[in-house]
């Protein structure tokens, strides 16, 4: 929808917009009283993440599938059994 604008903005500019949306999501999570706004902020973060992947010429669906199709990348279980203090 916005590829031309996003591509001309470049990855750095697009990343800055992404970070702004992450901040708005953080505020919405902290407030936790407006479910509609929270849903919109999640949608915005996902859209900007997909936009960055497009600008960087990354197939996001393929990247996620490749990394997570076998389950957790560390313990390789379908339901992660890693220690809670570690990512993921």
PDB file of N, CA and C in Angstrom:
ATOM      1  N   UNK A   1       0.814  -1.193   0.000  1.00  0.00           N
ATOM      2  CA  UNK A   1       0.000   0.000   0.000  1.00  0.00           C
ATOM      3  C   UNK A   1       0.864   1.267   0.000  1.00  0.00           C
ATOM      4  N   UNK A   2       1.958   1.251   0.766  1.00  0.00           N
ATOM      5  CA  UNK A   2       2.785   2.443   0.894  1.00  0.00           C
ATOM      6  C   UNK A   2       4.216   2.207   0.423  1.00  0.00           C
ATOM      7  N   UNK A   3       4.444   1.187  -0.407  1.00  0.00           N
ATOM      8  CA  UNK A   3       5.810   0.775  -0.737  1.00  0.00           C
ATOM      9  C   UNK A   3       6.652   1.907  -1.301  1.00  0.00           C
ATOM     10  N   UNK A   4       6.098   2.678  -2.229  1.00  0.00           N
ATOM     11  CA  UNK A   4       6.883   3.765  -2.836  1.00  0.00           C
ATOM     12  C   UNK A   4       7.348   4.760  -1.783  1.00  0.00           C
ATOM     13  N   UNK A   5       6.433   5.169  -0.903  1.00  0.00           N
ATOM     14  CA  UNK A   5       6.801   6.102   0.173  1.00  0.00           C
ATOM     15  C   UNK A   5       7.832   5.475   1.102  1.00  0.00           C
ATOM     16  N   UNK A   6       7.595   4.225   1.466  1.00  0.00           N
ATOM     17  CA  UNK A   6       8.495   3.555   2.398  1.00  0.00           C
ATOM     18  C   UNK A   6       9.882   3.372   1.803  1.00  0.00           C
ATOM     19  N   UNK A   7       9.935   2.988   0.557  1.00  0.00           N
ATOM     20  CA  UNK A   7      11.224   2.787  -0.093  1.00  0.00           C
ATOM     21  C   UNK A   7      11.985   4.103  -0.206  1.00  0.00           C
ATOM     22  N   UNK A   8      11.291   5.182  -0.509  1.00  0.00           N
ATOM     23  CA  UNK A   8      11.978   6.470  -0.631  1.00  0.00           C
ATOM     24  C   UNK A   8      12.428   6.982   0.746  1.00  0.00           C
ATOM     25  N   UNK A   9      11.725   6.609   1.816  1.00  0.00           N
ATOM     26  CA  UNK A   9      12.102   6.979   3.175  1.00  0.00           C
ATOM     27  C   UNK A   9      13.353   6.218   3.595  1.00  0.00           C
ATOM     28  N   UNK A  10      13.496   4.992   3.073  1.00  0.00           N
ATOM     29  CA  UNK A  10      14.656   4.167   3.411  1.00  0.00           C
ATOM     30  C   UNK A  10      14.465   3.403   4.704  1.00  0.00           C
ATOM     31  N   UNK A  11      15.373   2.482   4.952  1.00  0.00           N
ATOM     32  CA  UNK A  11      15.261   1.618   6.126  1.00  0.00           C
ATOM     33  C   UNK A  11      15.432   2.409   7.422  1.00  0.00           C
ATOM     34  N   UNK A  12      16.337   3.385   7.429  1.00  0.00           N
ATOM     35  CA  UNK A  12      16.563   4.148   8.661  1.00  0.00           C
ATOM     36  C   UNK A  12      15.325   4.957   9.049  1.00  0.00           C
ATOM     37  N   UNK A  13      14.743   5.662   8.091  1.00  0.00           N
ATOM     38  CA  UNK A  13      13.539   6.438   8.365  1.00  0.00           C
ATOM     39  C   UNK A  13      12.365   5.556   8.730  1.00  0.00           C
ATOM     40  N   UNK A  14      12.254   4.434   8.055  1.00  0.00           N
ATOM     41  CA  UNK A  14      11.174   3.496   8.341  1.00  0.00           C
ATOM     42  C   UNK A  14      11.347   2.915   9.735  1.00  0.00           C
ATOM     43  N   UNK A  15      12.581   2.631  10.121  1.00  0.00           N
ATOM     44  CA  UNK A  15      12.848   2.114  11.461  1.00  0.00           C
ATOM     45  C   UNK A  15      12.427   3.126  12.530  1.00  0.00           C
ATOM     46  N   UNK A  16      12.680   4.401  12.286  1.00  0.00           N
ATOM     47  CA  UNK A  16      12.288   5.420  13.257  1.00  0.00           C
ATOM     48  C   UNK A  16      10.770   5.464  13.425  1.00  0.00           C
ATOM     49  N   UNK A  17      10.019   5.331  12.343  1.00  0.00           N
ATOM     50  CA  UNK A  17       8.557   5.278  12.450  1.00  0.00           C
ATOM     51  C   UNK A  17       8.130   4.026  13.202  1.00  0.00           C
ATOM     52  N   UNK A  18       8.785   2.914  12.929  1.00  0.00           N
ATOM     53  CA  UNK A  18       8.498   1.658  13.640  1.00  0.00           C
ATOM     54  C   UNK A  18       8.685   1.852  15.146  1.00  0.00           C
ATOM     55  N   UNK A  19       9.801   2.467  15.528  1.00  0.00           N
ATOM     56  CA  UNK A  19      10.086   2.665  16.954  1.00  0.00           C
ATOM     57  C   UNK A  19       9.045   3.582  17.602  1.00  0.00           C
ATOM     58  N   UNK A  20       8.574   4.574  16.866  1.00  0.00           N
ATOM     59  CA  UNK A  20       7.519   5.437  17.396  1.00  0.00           C
ATOM     60  C   UNK A  20       6.263   4.623  17.690  1.00  0.00           C
ATOM     61  N   UNK A  21       5.933   3.717  16.768  1.00  0.00           N
ATOM     62  CA  UNK A  21       4.753   2.872  16.964  1.00  0.00           C
ATOM     63  C   UNK A  21       4.946   1.906  18.130  1.00  0.00           C
ATOM     64  N   UNK A  22       6.157   1.394  18.313  1.00  0.00           N
ATOM     65  CA  UNK A  22       6.441   0.531  19.457  1.00  0.00           C
ATOM     66  C   UNK A  22       6.230   1.316  20.755  1.00  0.00           C
ATOM     67  N   UNK A  23       6.655   2.568  20.766  1.00  0.00           N
ATOM     68  CA  UNK A  23       6.426   3.419  21.933  1.00  0.00           C
ATOM     69  C   UNK A  23       4.946   3.630  22.209  1.00  0.00           C
ATOM     70  N   UNK A  24       4.163   3.834  21.159  1.00  0.00           N
ATOM     71  CA  UNK A  24       2.718   4.001  21.324  1.00  0.00           C
ATOM     72  C   UNK A  24       2.086   2.710  21.844  1.00  0.00           C
ATOM     73  N   UNK A  25       2.584   1.566  21.378  1.00  0.00           N
ATOM     74  CA  UNK A  25       2.093   0.280  21.884  1.00  0.00           C
ATOM     75  C   UNK A  25       2.442   0.127  23.358  1.00  0.00           C
ATOM     76  N   UNK A  26       3.657   0.515  23.732  1.00  0.00           N
ATOM     77  CA  UNK A  26       4.062   0.440  25.135  1.00  0.00           C
ATOM     78  C   UNK A  26       3.139   1.277  26.011  1.00  0.00           C
ATOM     79  N   UNK A  27       2.802   2.467  25.558  1.00  0.00           N
ATOM     80  CA  UNK A  27       1.884   3.331  26.322  1.00  0.00           C
ATOM     81  C   UNK A  27       0.504   2.699  26.432  1.00  0.00           C
ATOM     82  N   UNK A  28       0.028   2.121  25.345  1.00  0.00           N
ATOM     83  CA  UNK A  28      -1.291   1.492  25.354  1.00  0.00           C
ATOM     84  C   UNK A  28      -1.307   0.277  26.282  1.00  0.00           C
ATOM     85  N   UNK A  29      -0.215  -0.478  26.295  1.00  0.00           N
ATOM     86  CA  UNK A  29      -0.123  -1.628  27.200  1.00  0.00           C
ATOM     87  C   UNK A  29      -0.110  -1.172  28.660  1.00  0.00           C
ATOM     88  N   UNK A  30       0.605  -0.108  28.925  1.00  0.00           N
ATOM     89  CA  UNK A  30       0.699   0.418  30.287  1.00  0.00           C
ATOM     90  C   UNK A  30      -0.665   0.924  30.760  1.00  0.00           C
ATOM     91  N   UNK A  31      -1.372   1.644  29.885  1.00  0.00           N
ATOM     92  CA  UNK A  31      -2.684   2.186  30.253  1.00  0.00           C
ATOM     93  C   UNK A  31      -3.718   1.074  30.402  1.00  0.00           C
ATOM     94  N   UNK A  32      -3.703   0.138  29.466  1.00  0.00           N
ATOM     95  CA  UNK A  32      -4.520  -1.078  29.515  1.00  0.00           C
ATOM     96  C   UNK A  32      -6.001  -0.826  29.798  1.00  0.00           C
ATOM     97  N   UNK A  33      -6.537   0.296  29.342  1.00  0.00           N
ATOM     98  CA  UNK A  33      -7.955   0.549  29.594  1.00  0.00           C
ATOM     99  C   UNK A  33      -8.756   0.788  28.315  1.00  0.00           C
ATOM    100  N   UNK A  34      -8.103   0.785  27.184  1.00  0.00           N
ATOM    101  CA  UNK A  34      -8.791   1.012  25.912  1.00  0.00           C
ATOM    102  C   UNK A  34      -8.400  -0.104  24.949  1.00  0.00           C
ATOM    103  N   UNK A  35      -9.191  -1.168  24.946  1.00  0.00           N
ATOM    104  CA  UNK A  35      -8.876  -2.357  24.134  1.00  0.00           C
ATOM    105  C   UNK A  35      -8.829  -2.037  22.645  1.00  0.00           C
ATOM    106  N   UNK A  36      -9.696  -1.145  22.196  1.00  0.00           N
ATOM    107  CA  UNK A  36      -9.703  -0.793  20.771  1.00  0.00           C
ATOM    108  C   UNK A  36      -8.396  -0.105  20.389  1.00  0.00           C
ATOM    109  N   UNK A  37      -7.927   0.827  21.203  1.00  0.00           N
ATOM    110  CA  UNK A  37      -6.654   1.495  20.938  1.00  0.00           C
ATOM    111  C   UNK A  37      -5.503   0.506  20.997  1.00  0.00           C
ATOM    112  N   UNK A  38      -5.525  -0.396  21.962  1.00  0.00           N
ATOM    113  CA  UNK A  38      -4.476  -1.412  22.082  1.00  0.00           C
ATOM    114  C   UNK A  38      -4.406  -2.259  20.812  1.00  0.00           C
ATOM    115  N   UNK A  39      -5.557  -2.683  20.318  1.00  0.00           N
ATOM    116  CA  UNK A  39      -5.602  -3.477  19.085  1.00  0.00           C
ATOM    117  C   UNK A  39      -5.039  -2.681  17.913  1.00  0.00           C
ATOM    118  N   UNK A  40      -5.369  -1.403  17.824  1.00  0.00           N
ATOM    119  CA  UNK A  40      -4.850  -0.559  16.742  1.00  0.00           C
ATOM    120  C   UNK A  40      -3.339  -0.415  16.826  1.00  0.00           C
ATOM    121  N   UNK A  41      -2.807  -0.274  18.035  1.00  0.00           N
ATOM    122  CA  UNK A  41      -1.357  -0.123  18.185  1.00  0.00           C
ATOM    123  C   UNK A  41      -0.628  -1.416  17.818  1.00  0.00           C
ATOM    124  N   UNK A  42      -1.189  -2.571  18.187  1.00  0.00           N
ATOM    125  CA  UNK A  42      -0.602  -3.843  17.753  1.00  0.00           C
ATOM    126  C   UNK A  42      -0.588  -3.920  16.229  1.00  0.00           C
ATOM    127  N   UNK A  43      -1.695  -3.520  15.600  1.00  0.00           N
ATOM    128  CA  UNK A  43      -1.780  -3.545  14.141  1.00  0.00           C
ATOM    129  C   UNK A  43      -0.744  -2.619  13.516  1.00  0.00           C
ATOM    130  N   UNK A  44      -0.564  -1.433  14.102  1.00  0.00           N
ATOM    131  CA  UNK A  44       0.428  -0.486  13.572  1.00  0.00           C
ATOM    132  C   UNK A  44       1.843  -1.059  13.659  1.00  0.00           C
ATOM    133  N   UNK A  45       2.189  -1.675  14.792  1.00  0.00           N
ATOM    134  CA  UNK A  45       3.529  -2.243  14.953  1.00  0.00           C
ATOM    135  C   UNK A  45       3.752  -3.355  13.932  1.00  0.00           C
ATOM    136  N   UNK A  46       2.769  -4.207  13.759  1.00  0.00           N
ATOM    137  CA  UNK A  46       2.894  -5.289  12.777  1.00  0.00           C
ATOM    138  C   UNK A  46       3.047  -4.737  11.362  1.00  0.00           C
ATOM    139  N   UNK A  47       2.265  -3.710  11.032  1.00  0.00           N
ATOM    140  CA  UNK A  47       2.342  -3.120   9.694  1.00  0.00           C
ATOM    141  C   UNK A  47       3.714  -2.496   9.445  1.00  0.00           C
ATOM    142  N   UNK A  48       4.255  -1.759  10.433  1.00  0.00           N
ATOM    143  CA  UNK A  48       5.573  -1.137  10.248  1.00  0.00           C
ATOM    144  C   UNK A  48       6.683  -2.180  10.208  1.00  0.00           C
ATOM    145  N   UNK A  49       6.541  -3.282  10.947  1.00  0.00           N
ATOM    146  CA  UNK A  49       7.524  -4.362  10.877  1.00  0.00           C
ATOM    147  C   UNK A  49       7.533  -4.983   9.475  1.00  0.00           C
ATOM    148  N   UNK A  50       6.348  -5.234   8.940  1.00  0.00           N
ATOM    149  CA  UNK A  50       6.243  -5.780   7.587  1.00  0.00           C
ATOM    150  C   UNK A  50       6.807  -4.801   6.567  1.00  0.00           C
ATOM    151  N   UNK A  51       6.573  -3.513   6.774  1.00  0.00           N
ATOM    152  CA  UNK A  51       7.109  -2.492   5.875  1.00  0.00           C
ATOM    153  C   UNK A  51       8.629  -2.497   5.874  1.00  0.00           C
ATOM    154  N   UNK A  52       9.218  -2.575   7.072  1.00  0.00           N
ATOM    155  CA  UNK A  52      10.689  -2.622   7.141  1.00  0.00           C
ATOM    156  C   UNK A  52      11.224  -3.839   6.415  1.00  0.00           C
ATOM    157  N   UNK A  53      10.571  -4.977   6.583  1.00  0.00           N
ATOM    158  CA  UNK A  53      11.006  -6.186   5.880  1.00  0.00           C
ATOM    159  C   UNK A  53      10.930  -5.982   4.370  1.00  0.00           C
ATOM    160  N   UNK A  54       9.859  -5.361   3.890  1.00  0.00           N
ATOM    161  CA  UNK A  54       9.729  -5.099   2.457  1.00  0.00           C
ATOM    162  C   UNK A  54      10.834  -4.186   1.952  1.00  0.00           C
ATOM    163  N   UNK A  55      11.107  -3.108   2.691  1.00  0.00           N
ATOM    164  CA  UNK A  55      12.143  -2.167   2.279  1.00  0.00           C
ATOM    165  C   UNK A  55      13.510  -2.855   2.274  1.00  0.00           C
ATOM    166  N   UNK A  56      13.728  -3.772   3.220  1.00  0.00           N
ATOM    167  CA  UNK A  56      14.998  -4.500   3.305  1.00  0.00           C
ATOM    168  C   UNK A  56      15.040  -5.705   2.365  1.00  0.00           C
ATOM    169  N   UNK A  57      13.980  -5.907   1.585  1.00  0.00           N
ATOM    170  CA  UNK A  57      13.869  -7.024   0.649  1.00  0.00           C
ATOM    171  C   UNK A  57      13.961  -8.377   1.364  1.00  0.00           C
ATOM    172  N   UNK A  58      13.232  -8.476   2.479  1.00  0.00           N
ATOM    173  CA  UNK A  58      13.148  -9.717   3.247  1.00  0.00           C
ATOM    174  C   UNK A  58      11.725 -10.236   3.157  1.00  0.00           C
ATOM    175  N   UNK A  59      11.579 -11.511   2.815  1.00  0.00           N
ATOM    176  CA  UNK A  59      10.273 -12.157   2.826  1.00  0.00           C
ATOM    177  C   UNK A  59       9.997 -12.547   4.274  1.00  0.00           C
ATOM    178  N   UNK A  60       9.197 -11.756   4.967  1.00  0.00           N
ATOM    179  CA  UNK A  60       8.959 -11.941   6.385  1.00  0.00           C
ATOM    180  C   UNK A  60       8.305 -13.283   6.688  1.00  0.00           C
ATOM    181  N   UNK A  61       7.352 -13.678   5.885  1.00  0.00           N
ATOM    182  CA  UNK A  61       6.690 -14.968   6.108  1.00  0.00           C
ATOM    183  C   UNK A  61       7.710 -16.105   6.013  1.00  0.00           C
ATOM    184  N   UNK A  62       8.547 -16.049   5.008  1.00  0.00           N
ATOM    185  CA  UNK A  62       9.565 -17.087   4.828  1.00  0.00           C
ATOM    186  C   UNK A  62      10.569 -17.079   5.996  1.00  0.00           C
ATOM    187  N   UNK A  63      10.964 -15.907   6.441  1.00  0.00           N
ATOM    188  CA  UNK A  63      11.924 -15.800   7.536  1.00  0.00           C
ATOM    189  C   UNK A  63      11.355 -16.387   8.827  1.00  0.00           C
ATOM    190  N   UNK A  64      10.102 -16.062   9.132  1.00  0.00           N
ATOM    191  CA  UNK A  64       9.472 -16.584  10.350  1.00  0.00           C
ATOM    192  C   UNK A  64       9.299 -18.092  10.247  1.00  0.00           C
ATOM    193  N   UNK A  65       8.851 -18.555   9.098  1.00  0.00           N
ATOM    194  CA  UNK A  65       8.671 -19.990   8.906  1.00  0.00           C
ATOM    195  C   UNK A  65       9.990 -20.727   9.064  1.00  0.00           C
ATOM    196  N   UNK A  66      11.043 -20.220   8.432  1.00  0.00           N
ATOM    197  CA  UNK A  66      12.344 -20.875   8.497  1.00  0.00           C
ATOM    198  C   UNK A  66      12.858 -20.947   9.939  1.00  0.00           C
ATOM    199  N   UNK A  67      12.654 -19.877  10.694  1.00  0.00           N
ATOM    200  CA  UNK A  67      13.197 -19.844  12.054  1.00  0.00           C
ATOM    201  C   UNK A  67      12.352 -20.637  13.047  1.00  0.00           C
ATOM    202  N   UNK A  68      11.022 -20.638  12.884  1.00  0.00           N
ATOM    203  CA  UNK A  68      10.155 -21.201  13.919  1.00  0.00           C
ATOM    204  C   UNK A  68       9.382 -22.448  13.514  1.00  0.00           C
ATOM    205  N   UNK A  69       9.565 -22.952  12.312  1.00  0.00           N
ATOM    206  CA  UNK A  69       8.797 -24.115  11.871  1.00  0.00           C
ATOM    207  C   UNK A  69       9.103 -25.349  12.715  1.00  0.00           C
ATOM    208  N   UNK A  70      10.293 -25.436  13.272  1.00  0.00           N
ATOM    209  CA  UNK A  70      10.665 -26.580  14.104  1.00  0.00           C
ATOM    210  C   UNK A  70      10.359 -26.337  15.580  1.00  0.00           C
ATOM    211  N   UNK A  71       9.653 -25.260  15.875  1.00  0.00           N
ATOM    212  CA  UNK A  71       9.340 -24.932  17.266  1.00  0.00           C
ATOM    213  C   UNK A  71      10.330 -23.911  17.789  1.00  0.00           C
ATOM    214  N   UNK A  72      10.553 -23.941  19.084  1.00  0.00           N
ATOM    215  CA  UNK A  72      11.475 -23.005  19.730  1.00  0.00           C
ATOM    216  C   UNK A  72      12.875 -23.162  19.125  1.00  0.00           C
ATOM    217  N   UNK A  73      13.509 -22.055  18.709  1.00  0.00           N
ATOM    218  CA  UNK A  73      14.841 -22.155  18.101  1.00  0.00           C
ATOM    219  C   UNK A  73      15.915 -22.682  19.052  1.00  0.00           C
ATOM    220  N   UNK A  74      15.688 -22.623  20.359  1.00  0.00           N
ATOM    221  CA  UNK A  74      16.696 -23.113  21.313  1.00  0.00           C
ATOM    222  C   UNK A  74      16.448 -24.552  21.747  1.00  0.00           C
ATOM    223  N   UNK A  75      15.247 -24.819  22.286  1.00  0.00           N
ATOM    224  CA  UNK A  75      14.990 -26.168  22.813  1.00  0.00           C
ATOM    225  C   UNK A  75      14.368 -27.085  21.763  1.00  0.00           C
ATOM    226  N   UNK A  76      13.930 -26.504  20.644  1.00  0.00           N
ATOM    227  CA  UNK A  76      13.345 -27.238  19.513  1.00  0.00           C
ATOM    228  C   UNK A  76      12.059 -27.978  19.863  1.00  0.00           C
ATOM    229  N   UNK A  77      11.394 -27.536  20.936  1.00  0.00           N
ATOM    230  CA  UNK A  77      10.112 -28.117  21.317  1.00  0.00           C
ATOM    231  C   UNK A  77       8.992 -27.273  20.713  1.00  0.00           C
ATOM    232  N   UNK A  78       7.864 -27.919  20.414  1.00  0.00           N
ATOM    233  CA  UNK A  78       6.720 -27.181  19.878  1.00  0.00           C
ATOM    234  C   UNK A  78       6.219 -26.157  20.896  1.00  0.00           C
ATOM    235  N   UNK A  79       6.187 -26.543  22.154  1.00  0.00           N
ATOM    236  CA  UNK A  79       5.901 -25.629  23.260  1.00  0.00           C
ATOM    237  C   UNK A  79       7.215 -25.447  24.007  1.00  0.00           C
ATOM    238  N   UNK A  80       7.720 -24.230  24.017  1.00  0.00           N
ATOM    239  CA  UNK A  80       9.034 -23.934  24.582  1.00  0.00           C
ATOM    240  C   UNK A  80       9.164 -24.424  26.021  1.00  0.00           C
ATOM    241  N   UNK A  81      10.285 -25.084  26.286  1.00  0.00           N
ATOM    242  CA  UNK A  81      10.590 -25.546  27.635  1.00  0.00           C
ATOM    243  C   UNK A  81      11.849 -24.888  28.185  1.00  0.00           C
ATOM    244  N   UNK A  82      12.305 -23.819  27.532  1.00  0.00           N
ATOM    245  CA  UNK A  82      13.490 -23.103  27.979  1.00  0.00           C
ATOM    246  C   UNK A  82      13.228 -22.440  29.339  1.00  0.00           C
ATOM    247  N   UNK A  83      14.297 -22.233  30.080  1.00  0.00           N
ATOM    248  CA  UNK A  83      14.227 -21.501  31.350  1.00  0.00           C
ATOM    249  C   UNK A  83      13.600 -20.131  31.097  1.00  0.00           C
ATOM    250  N   UNK A  84      12.701 -19.720  31.977  1.00  0.00           N
ATOM    251  CA  UNK A  84      11.979 -18.452  31.796  1.00  0.00           C
ATOM    252  C   UNK A  84      12.895 -17.246  31.787  1.00  0.00           C
ATOM    253  N   UNK A  85      14.079 -17.345  32.344  1.00  0.00           N
ATOM    254  CA  UNK A  85      14.985 -16.201  32.387  1.00  0.00           C
ATOM    255  C   UNK A  85      15.708 -15.978  31.062  1.00  0.00           C
ATOM    256  N   UNK A  86      15.557 -16.900  30.119  1.00  0.00           N
ATOM    257  CA  UNK A  86      16.218 -16.792  28.819  1.00  0.00           C
ATOM    258  C   UNK A  86      15.215 -16.486  27.735  1.00  0.00           C
ATOM    259  N   UNK A  87      15.698 -15.825  26.677  1.00  0.00           N
ATOM    260  CA  UNK A  87      14.846 -15.653  25.498  1.00  0.00           C
ATOM    261  C   UNK A  87      14.745 -17.004  24.829  1.00  0.00           C
ATOM    262  N   UNK A  88      13.750 -17.321  24.089  1.00  0.00           N
ATOM    263  CA  UNK A  88      12.567 -16.532  23.780  1.00  0.00           C
ATOM    264  C   UNK A  88      11.607 -16.527  24.894  1.00  0.00           C
TER     265      UNK A  88
END
